[in-house]
PDB file of C-alpha atoms in Angstrom:
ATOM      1  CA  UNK N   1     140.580 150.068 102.883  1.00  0.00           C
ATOM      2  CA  UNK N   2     138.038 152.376 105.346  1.00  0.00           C
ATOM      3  CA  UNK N   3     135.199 153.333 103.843  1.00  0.00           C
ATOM      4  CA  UNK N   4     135.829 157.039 104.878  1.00  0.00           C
ATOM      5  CA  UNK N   5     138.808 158.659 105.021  1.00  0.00           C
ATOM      6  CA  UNK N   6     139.671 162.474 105.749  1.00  0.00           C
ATOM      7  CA  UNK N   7     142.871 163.705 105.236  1.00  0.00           C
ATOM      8  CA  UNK N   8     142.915 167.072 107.961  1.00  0.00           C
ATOM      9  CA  UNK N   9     145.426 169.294 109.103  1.00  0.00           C
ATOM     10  CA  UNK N  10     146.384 169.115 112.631  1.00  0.00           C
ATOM     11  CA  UNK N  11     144.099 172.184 114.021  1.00  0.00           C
ATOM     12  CA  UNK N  12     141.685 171.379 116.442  1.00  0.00           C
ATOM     13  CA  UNK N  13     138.767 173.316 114.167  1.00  0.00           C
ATOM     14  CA  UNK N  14     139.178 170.779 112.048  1.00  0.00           C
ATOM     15  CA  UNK N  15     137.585 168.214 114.305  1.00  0.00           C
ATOM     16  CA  UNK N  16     133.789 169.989 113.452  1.00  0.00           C
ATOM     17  CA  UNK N  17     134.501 168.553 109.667  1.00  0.00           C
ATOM     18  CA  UNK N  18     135.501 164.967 110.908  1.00  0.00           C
ATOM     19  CA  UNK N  19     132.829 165.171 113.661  1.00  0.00           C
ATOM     20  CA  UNK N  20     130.560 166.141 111.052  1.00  0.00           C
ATOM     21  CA  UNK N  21     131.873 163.653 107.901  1.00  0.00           C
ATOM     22  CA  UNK N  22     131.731 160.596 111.241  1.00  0.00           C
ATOM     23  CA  UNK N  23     127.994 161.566 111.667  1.00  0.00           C
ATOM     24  CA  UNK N  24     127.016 161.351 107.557  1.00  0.00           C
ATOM     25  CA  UNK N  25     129.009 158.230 107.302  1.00  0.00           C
ATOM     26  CA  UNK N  26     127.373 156.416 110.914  1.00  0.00           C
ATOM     27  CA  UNK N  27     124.273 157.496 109.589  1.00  0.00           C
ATOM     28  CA  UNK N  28     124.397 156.110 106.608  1.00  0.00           C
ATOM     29  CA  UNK N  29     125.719 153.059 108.230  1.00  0.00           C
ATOM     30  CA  UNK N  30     122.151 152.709 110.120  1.00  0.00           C
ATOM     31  CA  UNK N  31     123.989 152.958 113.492  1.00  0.00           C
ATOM     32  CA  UNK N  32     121.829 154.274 116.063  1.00  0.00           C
ATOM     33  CA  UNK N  33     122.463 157.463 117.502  1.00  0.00           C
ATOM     34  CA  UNK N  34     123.589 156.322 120.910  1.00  0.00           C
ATOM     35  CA  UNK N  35     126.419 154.534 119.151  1.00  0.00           C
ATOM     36  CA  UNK N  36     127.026 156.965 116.826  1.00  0.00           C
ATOM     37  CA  UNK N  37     127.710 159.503 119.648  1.00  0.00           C
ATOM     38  CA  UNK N  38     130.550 156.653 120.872  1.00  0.00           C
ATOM     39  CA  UNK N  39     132.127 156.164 117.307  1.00  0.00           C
ATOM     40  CA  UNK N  40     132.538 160.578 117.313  1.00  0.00           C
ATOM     41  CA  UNK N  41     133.340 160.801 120.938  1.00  0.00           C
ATOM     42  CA  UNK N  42     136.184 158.275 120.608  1.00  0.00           C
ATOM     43  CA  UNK N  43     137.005 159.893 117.004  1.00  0.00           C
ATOM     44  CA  UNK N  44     137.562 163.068 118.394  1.00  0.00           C
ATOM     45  CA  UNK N  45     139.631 162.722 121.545  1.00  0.00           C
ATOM     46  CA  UNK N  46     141.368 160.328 119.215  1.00  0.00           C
ATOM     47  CA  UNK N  47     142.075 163.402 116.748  1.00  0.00           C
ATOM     48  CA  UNK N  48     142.865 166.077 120.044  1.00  0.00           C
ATOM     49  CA  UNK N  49     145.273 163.598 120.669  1.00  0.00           C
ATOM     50  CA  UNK N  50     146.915 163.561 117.166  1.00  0.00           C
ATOM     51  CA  UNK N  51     146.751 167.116 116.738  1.00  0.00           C
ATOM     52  CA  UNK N  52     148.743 167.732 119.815  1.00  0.00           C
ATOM     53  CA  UNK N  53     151.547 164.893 118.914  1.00  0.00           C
ATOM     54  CA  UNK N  54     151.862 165.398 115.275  1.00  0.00           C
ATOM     55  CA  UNK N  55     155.112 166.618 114.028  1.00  0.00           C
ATOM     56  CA  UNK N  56     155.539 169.647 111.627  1.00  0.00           C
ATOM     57  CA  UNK N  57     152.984 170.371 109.284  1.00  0.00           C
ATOM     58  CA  UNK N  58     151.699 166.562 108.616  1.00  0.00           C
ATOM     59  CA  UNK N  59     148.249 165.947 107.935  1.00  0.00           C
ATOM     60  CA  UNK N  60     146.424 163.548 110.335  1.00  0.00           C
ATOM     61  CA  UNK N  61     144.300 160.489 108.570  1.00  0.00           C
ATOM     62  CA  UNK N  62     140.779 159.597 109.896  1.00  0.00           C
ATOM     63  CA  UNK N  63     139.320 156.206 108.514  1.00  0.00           C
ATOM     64  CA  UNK N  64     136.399 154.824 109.204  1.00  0.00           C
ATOM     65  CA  UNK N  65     135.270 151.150 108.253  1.00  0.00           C
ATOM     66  CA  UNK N  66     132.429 148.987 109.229  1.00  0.00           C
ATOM     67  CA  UNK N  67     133.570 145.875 111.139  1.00  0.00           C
ATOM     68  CA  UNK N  68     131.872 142.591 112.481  1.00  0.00           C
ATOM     69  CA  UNK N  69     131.428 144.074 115.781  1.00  0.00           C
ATOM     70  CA  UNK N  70     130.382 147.893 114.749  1.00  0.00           C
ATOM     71  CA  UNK N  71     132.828 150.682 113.715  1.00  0.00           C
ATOM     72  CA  UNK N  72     136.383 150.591 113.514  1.00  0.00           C
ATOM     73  CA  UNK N  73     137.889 154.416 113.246  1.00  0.00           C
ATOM     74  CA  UNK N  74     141.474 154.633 112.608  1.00  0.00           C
ATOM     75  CA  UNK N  75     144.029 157.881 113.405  1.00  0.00           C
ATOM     76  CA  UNK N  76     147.534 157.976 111.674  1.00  0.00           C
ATOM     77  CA  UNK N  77     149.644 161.049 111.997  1.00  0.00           C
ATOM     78  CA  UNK N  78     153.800 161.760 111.845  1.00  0.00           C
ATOM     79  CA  UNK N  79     154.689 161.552 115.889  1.00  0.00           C
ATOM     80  CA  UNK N  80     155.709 159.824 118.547  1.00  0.00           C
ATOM     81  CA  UNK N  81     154.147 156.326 119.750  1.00  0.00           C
ATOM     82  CA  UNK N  82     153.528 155.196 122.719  1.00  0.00           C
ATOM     83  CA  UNK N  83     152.307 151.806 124.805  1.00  0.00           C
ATOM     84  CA  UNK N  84     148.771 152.536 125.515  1.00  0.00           C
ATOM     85  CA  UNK N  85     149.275 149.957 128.671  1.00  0.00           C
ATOM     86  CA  UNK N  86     151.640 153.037 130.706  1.00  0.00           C
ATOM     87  CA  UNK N  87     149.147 155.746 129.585  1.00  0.00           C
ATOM     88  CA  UNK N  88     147.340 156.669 132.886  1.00  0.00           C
ATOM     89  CA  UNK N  89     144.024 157.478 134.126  1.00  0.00           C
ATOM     90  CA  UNK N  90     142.714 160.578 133.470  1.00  0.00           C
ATOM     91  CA  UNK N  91     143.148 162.658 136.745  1.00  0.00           C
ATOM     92  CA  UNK N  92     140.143 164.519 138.211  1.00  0.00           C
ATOM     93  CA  UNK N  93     140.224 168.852 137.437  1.00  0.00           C
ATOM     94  CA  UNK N  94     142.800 168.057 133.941  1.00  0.00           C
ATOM     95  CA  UNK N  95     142.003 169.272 131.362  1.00  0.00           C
ATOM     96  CA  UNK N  96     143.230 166.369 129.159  1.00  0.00           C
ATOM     97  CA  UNK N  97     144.110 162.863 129.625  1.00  0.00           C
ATOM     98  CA  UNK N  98     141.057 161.401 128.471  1.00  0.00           C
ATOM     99  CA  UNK N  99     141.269 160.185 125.176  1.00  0.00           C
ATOM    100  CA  UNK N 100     143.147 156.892 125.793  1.00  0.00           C
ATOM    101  CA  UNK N 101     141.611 155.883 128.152  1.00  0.00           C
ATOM    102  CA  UNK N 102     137.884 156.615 126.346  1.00  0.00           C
ATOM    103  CA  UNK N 103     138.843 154.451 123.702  1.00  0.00           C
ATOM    104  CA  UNK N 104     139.746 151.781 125.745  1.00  0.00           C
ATOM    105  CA  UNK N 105     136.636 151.783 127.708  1.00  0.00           C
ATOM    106  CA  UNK N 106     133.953 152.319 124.771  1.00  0.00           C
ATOM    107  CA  UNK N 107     136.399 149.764 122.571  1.00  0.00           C
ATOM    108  CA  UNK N 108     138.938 147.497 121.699  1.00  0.00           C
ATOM    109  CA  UNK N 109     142.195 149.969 120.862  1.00  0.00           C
ATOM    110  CA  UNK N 110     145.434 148.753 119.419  1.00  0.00           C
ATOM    111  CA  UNK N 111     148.340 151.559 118.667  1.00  0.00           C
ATOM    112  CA  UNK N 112     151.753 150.833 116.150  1.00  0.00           C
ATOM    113  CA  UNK N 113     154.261 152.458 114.806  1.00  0.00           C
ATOM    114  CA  UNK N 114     155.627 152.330 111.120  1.00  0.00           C
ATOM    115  CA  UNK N 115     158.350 153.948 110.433  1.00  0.00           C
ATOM    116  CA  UNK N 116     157.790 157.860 112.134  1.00  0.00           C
ATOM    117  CA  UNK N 117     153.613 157.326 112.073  1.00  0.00           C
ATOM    118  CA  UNK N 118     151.885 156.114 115.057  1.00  0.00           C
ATOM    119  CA  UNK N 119     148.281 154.518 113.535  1.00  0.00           C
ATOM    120  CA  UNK N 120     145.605 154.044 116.396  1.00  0.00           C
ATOM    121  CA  UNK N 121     143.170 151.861 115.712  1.00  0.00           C
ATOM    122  CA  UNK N 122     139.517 151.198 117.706  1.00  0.00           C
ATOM    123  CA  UNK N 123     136.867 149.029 117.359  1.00  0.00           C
ATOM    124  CA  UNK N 124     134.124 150.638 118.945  1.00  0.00           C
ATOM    125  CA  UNK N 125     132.101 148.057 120.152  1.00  0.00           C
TER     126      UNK N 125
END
């Protein structure tokens, strides 16, 4: 069970709230603020990324749990999946592409599928 979890409509103003709720909860935590900037960078590219897959009108589930080796955030929404091995680089001049490949650089990422929701998980390390 995380120890926060935000239940947010898929609209990218939304990520302020979570970027805001991540900050209270690292904080609180006793993470230091370099870290803390990983844990919301990773949370929010995480969250652009489930805003643009999610199907319908779905809401999109941020957790957030302490873990043995820092903070593990977690993003579940109604969408496709996808094998985070074929997801490319992100290409110079995009505008996108990035969040993937953020997560697997600042931490250990690991994406399923259950039934139509595709849960991304990272231990930010």
């Amino acid at each position: 069970m995380p120890d926060l979890e935000l239940q947010l409509d898929p609209d990218h103003d939304q990520s302020r709230v979570m970027r805001a709720e991540i900050r209270k909860w690292c904080s609180a935590q006793g993470f230091p603020d370099p870290y803390v900037d990983d844990v919301v960078l990773v949370a929010s590219e995480l969250f652009s990324n489930a805003v643009q897959a999610t199907v319908g009108d779905a809401s999109i589930t941020v957790g957030l749990a302490r873990h043995p080796e820092g903070a593990l955030v977690r993003m579940a929404n109604e969408g496709p999946g996808f094998d985070p091995e074929r997801v490319p680089a992100p290409h110079p001049g995009l505008g996108g592409g990035r969040g993937i490949w953020l997560a697997k650089a600042l931490g250990k990422l690991l994406v399923t599928q259950h039934q139509s929701t595709t849960i991304v998980t990272v231990v930010v390390g």
